[in-house]
């Protein structure tokens, strides 16, 4: 056998690391606690429009699974190389509608990576600092005392389905700020979500009345942007 091949096989066989079971369990518990704390932060201080409680339920499982995979993989270079091939046939898809959801997923994975690499102190400090900054920003920087910013969801159904242009025209009349956040349309249903700002509650009432006058099939939902969870 080629000496180069033999030496490489010996290298793979000798490159191993065995984490004690006690340390593994400690890292697993810390990963679960940090992920739970992150999910609590996301539910109560996040701004995503989607159901944050349902989305946050995945954090603990994802962090602990990532930590387990990294712990096993780092025990052998051969396993590390095998993981590359395994991941090439695994396709993970999830409905990520807002950048904030992706940011929290990266934080969850970072918990698993850090503790899988047995970096308890650095991982714990980093996550706690990040969570602290999220809470401070939410409470003291971007939350005015009186906020009339709302998420407005409008759904219209056939045969009286209205066009997106008609909706925007109405909103422009009564809203000081109009931002389209999501738009879905099929042959039967049109659904649009906007981030809007009103100067008074009369503008809210006028907007609702004018949208209802466009079609009998319109369904309107106003949602406080600070309380979606």
Short mmCIF file of C-alpha atoms in Angstrom, two decimals:
data_model
loop_
_atom_site.label_atom_id
_atom_site.label_comp_id
_atom_site.label_asym_id
_atom_site.label_seq_id
_atom_site.Cartn_x
_atom_site.Cartn_y
_atom_site.Cartn_z
CA UNK A 1 0.00 0.00 0.00
CA UNK A 2 1.13 3.51 -0.75
CA UNK A 3 2.84 4.94 2.38
CA UNK A 4 1.05 8.25 1.87
CA UNK A 5 -2.35 6.52 1.97
CA UNK A 6 -1.33 4.50 5.01
CA UNK A 7 -0.14 7.55 6.90
CA UNK A 8 -3.38 9.40 6.07
CA UNK A 9 -5.45 6.47 7.39
CA UNK A 10 -3.39 6.51 10.58
CA UNK A 11 -3.95 10.25 10.85
CA UNK A 12 -7.72 9.80 10.60
CA UNK A 13 -7.66 7.01 13.15
CA UNK A 14 -5.65 8.97 15.69
CA UNK A 15 -7.47 12.30 15.38
CA UNK A 16 -10.17 11.72 17.98
CA UNK A 17 -11.46 13.52 21.02
CA UNK A 18 -13.74 12.06 23.65
CA UNK A 19 -15.77 14.50 25.76
CA UNK A 20 -16.64 13.16 29.22
CA UNK A 21 -20.31 12.31 29.64
CA UNK A 22 -20.65 14.70 32.57
CA UNK A 23 -19.29 17.64 30.57
CA UNK A 24 -21.52 16.71 27.65
CA UNK A 25 -24.63 16.76 29.86
CA UNK A 26 -23.63 20.10 31.37
CA UNK A 27 -23.19 21.62 27.89
CA UNK A 28 -26.51 20.14 26.78
CA UNK A 29 -28.34 21.64 29.75
CA UNK A 30 -26.71 25.05 29.24
CA UNK A 31 -27.67 24.94 25.55
CA UNK A 32 -31.29 24.24 26.49
CA UNK A 33 -31.38 27.03 29.08
CA UNK A 34 -29.83 29.62 26.78
CA UNK A 35 -32.15 28.62 23.93
CA UNK A 36 -35.16 28.86 26.25
CA UNK A 37 -34.04 32.33 27.37
CA UNK A 38 -33.61 33.34 23.73
CA UNK A 39 -37.08 32.05 22.85
CA UNK A 40 -38.60 34.02 25.76
CA UNK A 41 -36.81 37.14 24.52
CA UNK A 42 -38.04 36.60 20.97
CA UNK A 43 -41.66 36.10 22.05
CA UNK A 44 -41.82 39.18 24.29
CA UNK A 45 -39.39 41.56 22.63
CA UNK A 46 -39.41 40.54 18.96
CA UNK A 47 -41.22 42.51 16.27
CA UNK A 48 -41.94 39.81 13.67
CA UNK A 49 -45.51 39.70 12.37
CA UNK A 50 -45.72 35.90 12.38
CA UNK A 51 -46.79 33.79 15.36
CA UNK A 52 -43.71 34.18 17.54
CA UNK A 53 -44.75 31.62 20.14
CA UNK A 54 -44.99 28.84 17.56
CA UNK A 55 -41.70 29.82 15.93
CA UNK A 56 -39.82 30.10 19.24
CA UNK A 57 -40.76 26.55 20.25
CA UNK A 58 -38.09 25.29 17.85
CA UNK A 59 -35.19 27.12 19.50
CA UNK A 60 -34.45 24.68 22.32
CA UNK A 61 -34.59 21.62 20.08
CA UNK A 62 -32.47 23.27 17.40
CA UNK A 63 -29.78 24.47 19.81
CA UNK A 64 -29.47 21.11 21.58
CA UNK A 65 -29.44 19.19 18.29
CA UNK A 66 -26.74 21.45 16.85
CA UNK A 67 -24.68 21.08 20.02
CA UNK A 68 -24.98 17.27 19.87
CA UNK A 69 -23.94 17.16 16.19
CA UNK A 70 -20.90 19.39 16.72
CA UNK A 71 -19.81 17.37 19.78
CA UNK A 72 -19.96 14.10 17.84
CA UNK A 73 -18.37 15.50 14.69
CA UNK A 74 -15.41 17.11 16.43
CA UNK A 75 -14.48 13.78 18.01
CA UNK A 76 -13.14 12.54 14.68
CA UNK A 77 -11.83 14.15 11.53
CA UNK A 78 -13.33 11.28 9.54
CA UNK A 79 -16.77 12.13 10.91
CA UNK A 80 -16.20 15.77 10.00
CA UNK A 81 -15.47 14.82 6.40
CA UNK A 82 -18.46 12.49 6.39
CA UNK A 83 -20.73 15.27 7.62
CA UNK A 84 -19.93 17.29 4.49
CA UNK A 85 -21.21 14.47 2.31
CA UNK A 86 -24.26 13.87 4.50
CA UNK A 87 -25.31 17.51 4.46
CA UNK A 88 -25.01 17.61 0.68
CA UNK A 89 -28.07 15.32 0.41
CA UNK A 90 -30.08 16.95 3.21
CA UNK A 91 -32.22 19.93 2.27
CA UNK A 92 -33.67 22.08 5.05
CA UNK A 93 -36.46 24.44 4.11
CA UNK A 94 -38.43 26.74 6.36
CA UNK A 95 -40.80 29.61 5.69
CA UNK A 96 -38.68 32.59 6.68
CA UNK A 97 -40.79 35.68 6.01
CA UNK A 98 -38.83 38.32 7.95
CA UNK A 99 -35.10 38.95 8.52
CA UNK A 100 -35.62 38.96 12.28
CA UNK A 101 -36.61 35.29 12.20
CA UNK A 102 -33.37 34.44 10.40
CA UNK A 103 -31.34 36.44 12.93
CA UNK A 104 -32.81 34.47 15.84
CA UNK A 105 -32.19 31.19 14.03
CA UNK A 106 -28.52 32.14 13.64
CA UNK A 107 -28.36 32.94 17.35
CA UNK A 108 -29.89 29.56 18.17
CA UNK A 109 -27.40 27.76 15.96
CA UNK A 110 -24.58 29.80 17.50
CA UNK A 111 -25.57 28.48 20.94
CA UNK A 112 -25.26 24.92 19.67
CA UNK A 113 -21.96 25.60 17.89
CA UNK A 114 -20.37 27.33 20.86
CA UNK A 115 -21.33 24.69 23.42
CA UNK A 116 -20.59 21.88 20.97
CA UNK A 117 -17.06 23.30 20.82
CA UNK A 118 -17.04 23.28 24.66
CA UNK A 119 -16.82 27.10 24.85
CA UNK A 120 -19.24 27.56 27.74
CA UNK A 121 -18.08 30.89 29.13
CA UNK A 122 -17.72 32.69 25.80
CA UNK A 123 -21.04 31.36 24.50
CA UNK A 124 -22.95 32.22 27.67
CA UNK A 125 -21.52 35.74 27.89
CA UNK A 126 -22.15 36.45 24.20
CA UNK A 127 -25.79 35.30 24.29
CA UNK A 128 -26.55 37.15 27.52
CA UNK A 129 -25.02 40.37 26.16
CA UNK A 130 -26.97 40.06 22.90
CA UNK A 131 -30.23 39.41 24.75
CA UNK A 132 -29.54 42.39 27.02
CA UNK A 133 -29.01 44.65 24.00
CA UNK A 134 -32.26 43.41 22.44
CA UNK A 135 -34.22 44.21 25.61
CA UNK A 136 -32.59 47.63 26.02
CA UNK A 137 -33.27 48.55 22.40
CA UNK A 138 -36.89 47.45 22.67
CA UNK A 139 -37.64 49.21 25.96
CA UNK A 140 -35.63 52.39 25.80
CA UNK A 141 -34.71 53.20 22.20
CA UNK A 142 -37.40 52.22 19.71
CA UNK A 143 -40.54 52.33 21.84
CA UNK A 144 -42.16 55.77 21.98
CA UNK A 145 -44.63 56.56 24.76
CA UNK A 146 -47.51 56.90 22.33
CA UNK A 147 -47.39 54.72 19.27
CA UNK A 148 -50.02 54.51 16.53
CA UNK A 149 -48.00 52.30 14.22
CA UNK A 150 -50.12 49.33 13.19
CA UNK A 151 -49.91 46.22 11.06
CA UNK A 152 -52.83 46.28 8.64
CA UNK A 153 -53.85 43.06 6.91
CA UNK A 154 -56.37 43.25 4.07
CA UNK A 155 -57.89 40.17 2.41
CA UNK A 156 -60.23 40.24 -0.57
CA UNK A 157 -61.98 37.28 -2.15
CA UNK A 158 -63.45 36.57 -5.57
CA UNK A 159 -65.69 37.48 -7.35
CA UNK A 160 -65.42 41.00 -5.86
CA UNK A 161 -61.66 40.89 -5.37
CA UNK A 162 -60.07 44.34 -5.41
CA UNK A 163 -56.66 45.29 -6.79
CA UNK A 164 -53.57 46.20 -4.81
CA UNK A 165 -53.55 49.64 -6.42
CA UNK A 166 -56.99 50.42 -5.02
CA UNK A 167 -55.86 49.51 -1.51
CA UNK A 168 -52.72 51.63 -1.74
CA UNK A 169 -54.72 54.61 -3.01
CA UNK A 170 -56.99 54.49 0.03
CA UNK A 171 -54.09 54.12 2.45
CA UNK A 172 -52.21 57.03 0.91
CA UNK A 173 -55.15 59.31 1.68
CA UNK A 174 -55.33 58.56 5.39
CA UNK A 175 -51.92 57.25 6.47
CA UNK A 176 -48.75 59.26 7.02
CA UNK A 177 -46.63 56.15 6.45
CA UNK A 178 -47.41 53.14 4.27
CA UNK A 179 -44.99 50.23 3.84
CA UNK A 180 -45.93 47.00 2.11
CA UNK A 181 -44.65 44.07 4.19
CA UNK A 182 -46.22 41.11 2.46
CA UNK A 183 -48.36 40.48 -0.62
CA UNK A 184 -49.98 37.18 -1.70
CA UNK A 185 -52.40 36.75 -4.58
CA UNK A 186 -54.04 33.77 -6.23
CA UNK A 187 -57.02 33.39 -8.51
CA UNK A 188 -59.39 33.43 -5.56
CA UNK A 189 -57.73 35.48 -2.83
CA UNK A 190 -55.70 38.65 -2.47
CA UNK A 191 -53.96 39.26 0.86
CA UNK A 192 -51.69 42.19 1.68
CA UNK A 193 -50.01 43.23 4.91
CA UNK A 194 -48.88 46.81 5.47
CA UNK A 195 -47.05 48.67 8.19
CA UNK A 196 -49.00 51.92 8.51
CA UNK A 197 -48.99 54.99 10.71
CA UNK A 198 -52.08 57.07 11.49
CA UNK A 199 -52.18 60.60 12.86
CA UNK A 200 -55.53 60.07 14.61
CA UNK A 201 -58.13 57.42 15.32
CA UNK A 202 -60.48 59.17 12.90
CA UNK A 203 -58.06 58.23 10.13
CA UNK A 204 -58.34 54.59 11.19
CA UNK A 205 -62.13 54.75 10.99
CA UNK A 206 -62.09 56.54 7.62
CA UNK A 207 -59.66 54.01 6.20
CA UNK A 208 -61.83 51.11 7.35
CA UNK A 209 -65.00 52.62 5.89
CA UNK A 210 -63.44 53.43 2.54
CA UNK A 211 -61.90 49.96 2.19
CA UNK A 212 -65.24 48.35 2.99
CA UNK A 213 -66.90 50.49 0.34
CA UNK A 214 -64.60 49.06 -2.33
CA UNK A 215 -65.94 45.52 -2.00
CA UNK A 216 -68.18 43.46 0.26
CA UNK A 217 -65.57 40.68 0.34
CA UNK A 218 -62.89 42.77 2.07
CA UNK A 219 -61.63 41.53 5.43
CA UNK A 220 -59.63 44.06 7.48
CA UNK A 221 -57.41 43.42 10.50
CA UNK A 222 -55.58 46.11 12.50
CA UNK A 223 -52.85 44.77 14.77
CA UNK A 224 -50.65 46.61 17.24
CA UNK A 225 -47.07 46.23 16.01
CA UNK A 226 -45.79 45.99 19.59
CA UNK A 227 -47.98 43.14 20.74
CA UNK A 228 -47.83 40.39 18.14
CA UNK A 229 -47.09 37.15 19.96
#
